Amino acid sequence: MGCSRLDETVQHQLLDQARRAREAAYAPYSSFKVGAAVLTAAGEIFSGCNIENASLGATICAERVAIFTAVAAGCPDLTALAVIADTPDPIAPCGLCRQVLAEFSPNCRVLMATTAGRIRLANLKELLPLAFRFPPAESGEAG
Ligand code: THU
């Protein structure tokens, strides 16, 4: 399945899982709860929530929890990532999460949503042009 296909039923399922995962968010420092879910190429869904820490740098975003859960299950090929938060407008994944997603699925679709039902769709390539890759591409091969 390519990244161009993300029908409404699947969008619903992804957002539903992200919404449920958000309920488990551990965010005593920011009180900002985030849920995420990824769709694998095989059609499976893995979810995650943000998990904060008293040592603030040890905090991890919902998106990376979902991505790492999929990778740890042996499913690194991701077709779509959904993220949901209680904000007026949909939030976009942070730069670190974009780079992590690009490691596994550079063409991934990103579905951003609010708990009230506002939705925005983008492609990871739009959110993170020129993602870092190692070894770096030869001159002229970037992108
Ligand atoms: N957070 C996420 O989980 N995902 C994002 O896309 C943005 C930020 C979390 C990290 C932290 O727990 C809280 O939101 C405030 O930054």
Coordinates of N, CA and C and ligand atoms in Angstrom, one line a residue:
M1 N 0.8 -1.2 0.0 CA 0.0 0.0 0.0 C 0.9 1.2 0.0
G2 N 0.6 2.1 -0.9 CA 1.4 3.4 -1.0 C 0.9 4.4 0.0
C3 N 1.5 5.6 0.0 CA 1.1 6.6 1.0 C 0.0 7.4 0.5
S4 N -0.4 7.2 -0.8 CA -1.4 8.0 -1.4 C -2.8 7.6 -0.9
R5 N -2.9 6.3 -0.5 CA -4.2 5.8 0.0 C -4.4 5.9 1.5
L6 N -5.4 6.6 1.9 CA -5.7 6.7 3.3 C -7.2 6.9 3.4
D7 N -8.0 5.9 3.2 CA -9.4 6.1 3.1 C -10.0 6.5 4.5
E8 N -11.2 7.0 4.4 CA -11.8 7.6 5.6 C -12.0 6.6 6.7
T9 N -12.3 5.4 6.4 CA -12.5 4.4 7.4 C -11.2 4.2 8.2
V10 N -10.1 4.1 7.5 CA -8.8 3.9 8.1 C -8.4 5.2 8.9
Q11 N -8.7 6.3 8.4 CA -8.5 7.6 9.1 C -9.2 7.6 10.4
H12 N -10.4 7.1 10.4 CA -11.3 7.0 11.6 C -10.6 6.1 12.6
Q13 N -10.2 4.9 12.1 CA -9.6 3.9 13.0 C -8.3 4.5 13.7
L14 N -7.5 5.1 12.8 CA -6.3 5.7 13.4 C -6.5 6.7 14.4
L15 N -7.5 7.6 14.1 CA -7.8 8.7 15.1 C -8.4 8.1 16.3
D16 N -9.2 7.1 16.2 CA -9.8 6.5 17.3 C -8.8 5.9 18.3
Q17 N -7.8 5.2 17.7 CA -6.7 4.6 18.5 C -5.9 5.7 19.1
A18 N -5.6 6.8 18.4 CA -4.8 7.9 18.9 C -5.5 8.5 20.1
R19 N -6.8 8.7 19.9 CA -7.7 9.3 21.0 C -7.7 8.5 22.2
R20 N -7.8 7.2 22.0 CA -7.8 6.3 23.2 C -6.4 6.3 23.9
A21 N -5.3 6.3 23.1 CA -4.0 6.3 23.7 C -3.8 7.5 24.5
R22 N -4.3 8.6 24.0 CA -4.1 9.9 24.7 C -4.6 9.9 26.1
E23 N -5.6 9.0 26.4 CA -6.1 8.9 27.7 C -5.1 8.4 28.7
A24 N -4.1 7.7 28.2 CA -3.0 7.2 29.1 C -1.8 8.2 29.2
A25 N -1.9 9.3 28.6 CA -0.8 10.3 28.6 C -0.4 10.5 30.0
Y26 N 0.9 10.6 30.2 CA 1.5 10.9 31.6 C 2.1 12.3 31.4
A27 N 1.4 13.3 31.8 CA 1.8 14.7 31.5 C 1.6 15.6 32.7
P28 N 2.2 15.2 33.9 CA 2.0 16.0 35.1 C 2.7 17.4 35.1
Y29 N 3.6 17.6 34.2 CA 4.4 18.8 34.2 C 3.8 19.8 33.2
S30 N 3.4 19.4 32.0 CA 2.8 20.3 31.1 C 1.3 20.3 31.1
S31 N 0.7 19.2 31.6 CA -0.7 19.0 31.5 C -1.2 19.0 30.0
F32 N -0.3 18.7 29.1 CA -0.6 18.7 27.7 C -0.6 17.2 27.2
K33 N -1.8 16.7 27.0 CA -1.9 15.3 26.7 C -2.0 15.1 25.2
V34 N -1.2 14.2 24.7 CA -1.1 13.9 23.3 C -1.3 12.4 23.0
G35 N -2.0 12.1 22.0 CA -2.1 10.7 21.6 C -1.7 10.5 20.1
A36 N -1.1 9.4 19.8 CA -0.7 9.1 18.4 C -1.0 7.7 18.0
A37 N -1.0 7.5 16.7 CA -1.2 6.1 16.2 C -0.6 6.0 14.9
V38 N 0.1 4.9 14.6 CA 0.7 4.7 13.3 C 0.0 3.5 12.6
L39 N -0.1 3.6 11.3 CA -0.7 2.5 10.4 C 0.5 1.9 9.7
T40 N 0.6 0.6 9.8 CA 1.7 -0.1 9.2 C 1.3 -0.5 7.8
A41 N 2.3 -0.9 6.9 CA 2.0 -1.3 5.6 C 1.1 -2.5 5.5
A42 N 1.2 -3.3 6.6 CA 0.4 -4.5 6.6 C -1.0 -4.2 7.2
G43 N -1.3 -2.9 7.5 CA -2.6 -2.6 8.0 C -2.8 -2.6 9.5
E44 N -1.7 -2.9 10.2 CA -1.8 -2.9 11.7 C -1.7 -1.5 12.3
I45 N -2.3 -1.3 13.4 CA -2.2 0.0 14.1 C -1.5 -0.1 15.4
F46 N -0.6 0.8 15.7 CA 0.1 0.8 17.0 C -0.1 2.2 17.5
S47 N -0.3 2.4 18.8 CA -0.5 3.7 19.4 C 0.4 4.1 20.5
G48 N 0.4 5.3 20.9 CA 1.3 5.8 21.9 C 0.8 7.1 22.5
C49 N 1.3 7.5 23.7 CA 0.9 8.7 24.3 C 2.2 9.4 24.8
N50 N 2.2 10.7 25.1 CA 3.4 11.3 25.6 C 3.6 10.9 27.1
I51 N 4.9 10.7 27.4 CA 5.3 10.2 28.8 C 6.3 11.2 29.3
E52 N 6.0 12.0 30.3 CA 6.9 13.0 30.8 C 7.7 12.5 31.9
N53 N 8.7 13.3 32.3 CA 9.6 12.9 33.4 C 10.1 14.1 34.2
A54 N 10.3 13.9 35.4 CA 10.8 15.0 36.3 C 12.1 15.5 35.7
S55 N 12.9 14.7 35.1 CA 14.1 15.1 34.3 C 13.5 15.4 32.9
L56 N 13.2 16.7 32.7 CA 12.3 17.0 31.5 C 12.8 16.5 30.2
G57 N 14.1 16.4 30.0 CA 14.7 15.9 28.8 C 14.4 14.5 28.5
A58 N 14.0 13.7 29.5 CA 13.7 12.3 29.4 C 12.3 12.1 28.9
T59 N 11.5 13.2 28.7 CA 10.1 13.1 28.2 C 10.2 12.6 26.8
I60 N 9.2 11.8 26.4 CA 9.0 11.3 25.1 C 7.7 11.7 24.5
C61 N 7.6 12.1 23.3 CA 6.4 12.5 22.6 C 5.5 11.2 22.3
A62 N 4.2 11.4 22.1 CA 3.3 10.4 21.8 C 3.7 9.7 20.4
E63 N 4.1 10.6 19.5 CA 4.4 10.0 18.2 C 5.6 9.0 18.2
R64 N 6.6 9.4 19.0 CA 7.8 8.4 19.0 C 7.4 7.2 19.8
V65 N 6.5 7.3 20.8 CA 6.1 6.0 21.5 C 5.4 5.1 20.5
A66 N 4.5 5.7 19.7 CA 3.8 4.9 18.7 C 4.7 4.3 17.6
I67 N 5.6 5.1 17.1 CA 6.6 4.7 16.1 C 7.5 3.6 16.6
F68 N 8.0 3.8 17.8 CA 8.9 2.8 18.4 C 8.2 1.5 18.8
T69 N 7.0 1.6 19.1 CA 6.2 0.4 19.5 C 6.0 -0.4 18.2
A70 N 5.7 0.2 17.1 CA 5.6 -0.5 15.8 C 6.9 -1.1 15.4
V71 N 8.0 -0.3 15.5 CA 9.3 -0.9 15.1 C 9.7 -2.0 16.0
A72 N 9.4 -1.9 17.3 CA 9.8 -3.0 18.2 C 8.9 -4.3 17.9
A73 N 7.8 -4.1 17.3 CA 6.9 -5.3 17.0 C 7.3 -5.8 15.6
G74 N 8.4 -5.2 15.0 CA 8.8 -5.8 13.7 C 8.1 -5.2 12.5
C75 N 7.5 -4.0 12.7 CA 6.7 -3.4 11.7 C 7.2 -1.9 11.5
P76 N 8.4 -1.8 10.9 CA 8.9 -0.4 10.7 C 8.4 0.4 9.5
D77 N 7.6 -0.3 8.6 CA 7.2 0.3 7.4 C 5.8 1.0 7.7
L78 N 5.8 2.3 7.8 CA 4.6 3.0 8.3 C 4.0 3.8 7.1
T79 N 2.7 3.7 7.0 CA 2.0 4.4 5.9 C 1.4 5.7 6.4
A80 N 1.0 5.7 7.6 CA 0.4 7.0 8.2 C 0.6 7.1 9.7
L81 N 0.7 8.3 10.1 CA 0.8 8.6 11.5 C -0.3 9.6 11.9
A82 N -1.0 9.4 12.9 CA -2.0 10.3 13.4 C -1.6 10.9 14.7
V83 N -1.9 12.1 14.9 CA -1.6 12.7 16.2 C -2.8 13.6 16.6
I84 N -3.1 13.5 17.9 CA -4.3 14.2 18.4 C -4.1 14.9 19.7
A85 N -4.6 16.1 19.9 CA -4.4 16.9 21.1 C -5.7 17.8 21.3
D86 N -5.8 18.3 22.5 CA -7.0 19.2 22.7 C -6.5 20.6 22.5
T87 N -6.5 21.0 21.3 CA -6.0 22.4 20.9 C -7.0 23.0 19.9
P88 N -7.0 24.3 19.7 CA -7.9 24.9 18.8 C -7.6 24.4 17.3
D89 N -6.3 24.3 17.0 CA -5.9 23.8 15.7 C -5.1 22.6 15.9
P90 N -5.1 21.7 14.9 CA -4.3 20.5 15.0 C -2.8 20.8 15.2
I91 N -2.2 20.0 16.1 CA -0.7 20.2 16.3 C 0.0 19.4 15.3
A92 N 1.2 19.9 14.9 CA 2.1 19.1 14.0 C 3.2 18.5 14.9
P93 N 3.7 17.3 14.5 CA 4.7 16.6 15.2 C 6.0 17.5 15.3
C94 N 6.7 17.4 16.4 CA 7.9 18.2 16.6 C 9.0 17.7 15.7
G95 N 10.0 18.5 15.5 CA 11.1 18.1 14.6 C 11.8 16.8 14.9
L96 N 12.0 16.5 16.2 CA 12.6 15.2 16.5 C 11.8 14.0 16.0
C97 N 10.5 14.1 16.2 CA 9.6 13.0 15.8 C 9.5 12.9 14.3
R98 N 9.6 14.1 13.6 CA 9.6 14.0 12.1 C 10.9 13.3 11.6
Q99 N 12.0 13.6 12.3 CA 13.3 12.9 11.9 C 13.2 11.4 12.2
V100 N 12.6 11.1 13.3 CA 12.5 9.6 13.6 C 11.6 8.9 12.6
L101 N 10.5 9.6 12.3 CA 9.6 9.0 11.3 C 10.2 8.8 9.9
A102 N 11.0 9.9 9.6 CA 11.7 9.8 8.3 C 12.7 8.7 8.2
E103 N 13.2 8.3 9.3 CA 14.2 7.1 9.4 C 13.5 5.9 8.8
F104 N 12.3 5.7 9.1 CA 11.6 4.4 8.7 C 10.7 4.6 7.5
S105 N 10.0 5.8 7.4 CA 9.0 5.9 6.4 C 9.0 7.3 5.9
P106 N 9.9 7.7 5.0 CA 10.1 9.0 4.5 C 8.8 9.6 3.7
N107 N 8.0 8.6 3.2 CA 6.8 9.1 2.5 C 5.5 9.0 3.3
C108 N 5.7 8.9 4.6 CA 4.5 8.7 5.5 C 3.5 9.9 5.4
R109 N 2.3 9.5 5.5 CA 1.2 10.5 5.6 C 1.1 10.9 7.1
V110 N 0.8 12.2 7.3 CA 0.7 12.7 8.7 C -0.7 13.3 8.9
L111 N -1.5 12.7 9.7 CA -2.8 13.1 10.0 C -2.9 13.8 11.3
M112 N -3.1 15.2 11.3 CA -3.1 15.9 12.6 C -4.6 16.3 12.9
A113 N -4.9 16.1 14.2 CA -6.3 16.3 14.6 C -6.5 16.9 15.9
T114 N -7.6 17.5 16.1 CA -8.0 18.0 17.5 C -9.0 17.1 18.1
T115 N -9.2 17.1 19.4 CA -10.2 16.3 20.0 C -11.6 16.8 19.6
A116 N -11.7 18.0 19.1 CA -13.0 18.5 18.7 C -13.3 18.1 17.2
G117 N -12.3 17.5 16.6 CA -12.6 17.0 15.2 C -12.1 17.7 14.1
R118 N -11.2 18.7 14.3 CA -10.6 19.4 13.2 C -9.4 18.5 12.7
I119 N -9.2 18.5 11.4 CA -8.2 17.6 10.8 C -7.4 18.3 9.8
R120 N -6.1 18.0 9.7 CA -5.2 18.5 8.7 C -4.3 17.3 8.2
L121 N -4.2 17.2 6.9 CA -3.4 16.1 6.4 C -2.2 16.6 5.7
A122 N -1.0 16.0 5.9 CA 0.2 16.4 5.2 C 1.0 15.2 4.9
N123 N 2.0 15.4 4.0 CA 3.0 14.3 3.8 C 4.2 14.6 4.6
L124 N 4.9 13.6 5.1 CA 6.1 13.9 5.9 C 7.1 14.7 5.1
K125 N 7.2 14.5 3.8 CA 8.1 15.2 3.0 C 7.9 16.7 3.0
E126 N 6.6 17.1 3.2 CA 6.3 18.5 3.3 C 6.7 19.1 4.7
L127 N 6.5 18.2 5.7 CA 6.9 18.7 7.1 C 8.4 18.6 7.3
L128 N 9.1 17.8 6.6 CA 10.5 17.7 6.8 C 11.2 17.5 5.5
P129 N 11.3 18.5 4.7 CA 12.2 18.4 3.5 C 13.6 18.2 3.9
L130 N 14.4 17.5 3.1 CA 15.8 17.3 3.3 C 16.1 16.7 4.7
A131 N 15.4 15.7 5.0 CA 15.7 14.9 6.3 C 17.1 14.5 6.3
F132 N 17.8 14.4 7.4 CA 19.1 14.0 7.5 C 19.2 12.4 7.3
R133 N 20.1 12.0 6.5 CA 20.3 10.6 6.3 C 21.8 10.2 6.5
F134 N 22.1 9.0 6.9 CA 23.4 8.6 7.1 C 23.7 7.3 6.5
P135 N 24.7 7.1 5.6 CA 25.7 8.2 5.3 C 25.0 9.3 4.4
P136 N 25.5 10.5 4.5 CA 24.9 11.6 3.7 C 25.0 11.3 2.3
A137 N 24.0 11.7 1.5 CA 24.0 11.5 0.0 C 25.2 12.2 -0.6
E138 N 25.6 11.7 -1.8 CA 26.6 12.4 -2.5 C 26.1 13.7 -3.0
S139 N 26.9 14.7 -3.4 CA 26.5 16.0 -3.9 C 25.5 15.8 -5.0
G140 N 24.3 16.5 -4.9 CA 23.4 16.4 -6.0 C 22.3 15.3 -5.8
E141 N 22.5 14.5 -4.8 CA 21.6 13.4 -4.5 C 20.6 13.6 -3.4
A142 N 20.7 14.8 -2.8 CA 19.9 15.1 -1.6 C 18.4 15.1 -2.0
G143 N 17.6 14.7 -1.1 CA 16.1 14.7 -1.3 C 15.8 13.3 -1.7
Ligands
THU1 N1 4.3 16.5 22.7 C1 4.0 15.3 22.0 O1 3.7 14.3 22.6 N2 3.9 15.4 20.7 C2 4.0 16.6 20.0 O2 3.9 16.6 18.8 C3 4.4 17.8 20.7 C4 4.7 17.7 22.1 C5 4.4 16.4 24.2 C6 5.7 16.4 24.8 C7 5.4 17.0 26.2 O3 5.0 15.9 27.0 C8 4.2 17.9 26.0 O4 3.7 17.5 24.7 C9 4.6 19.3 26.0 O5 5.6 19.6 25.1

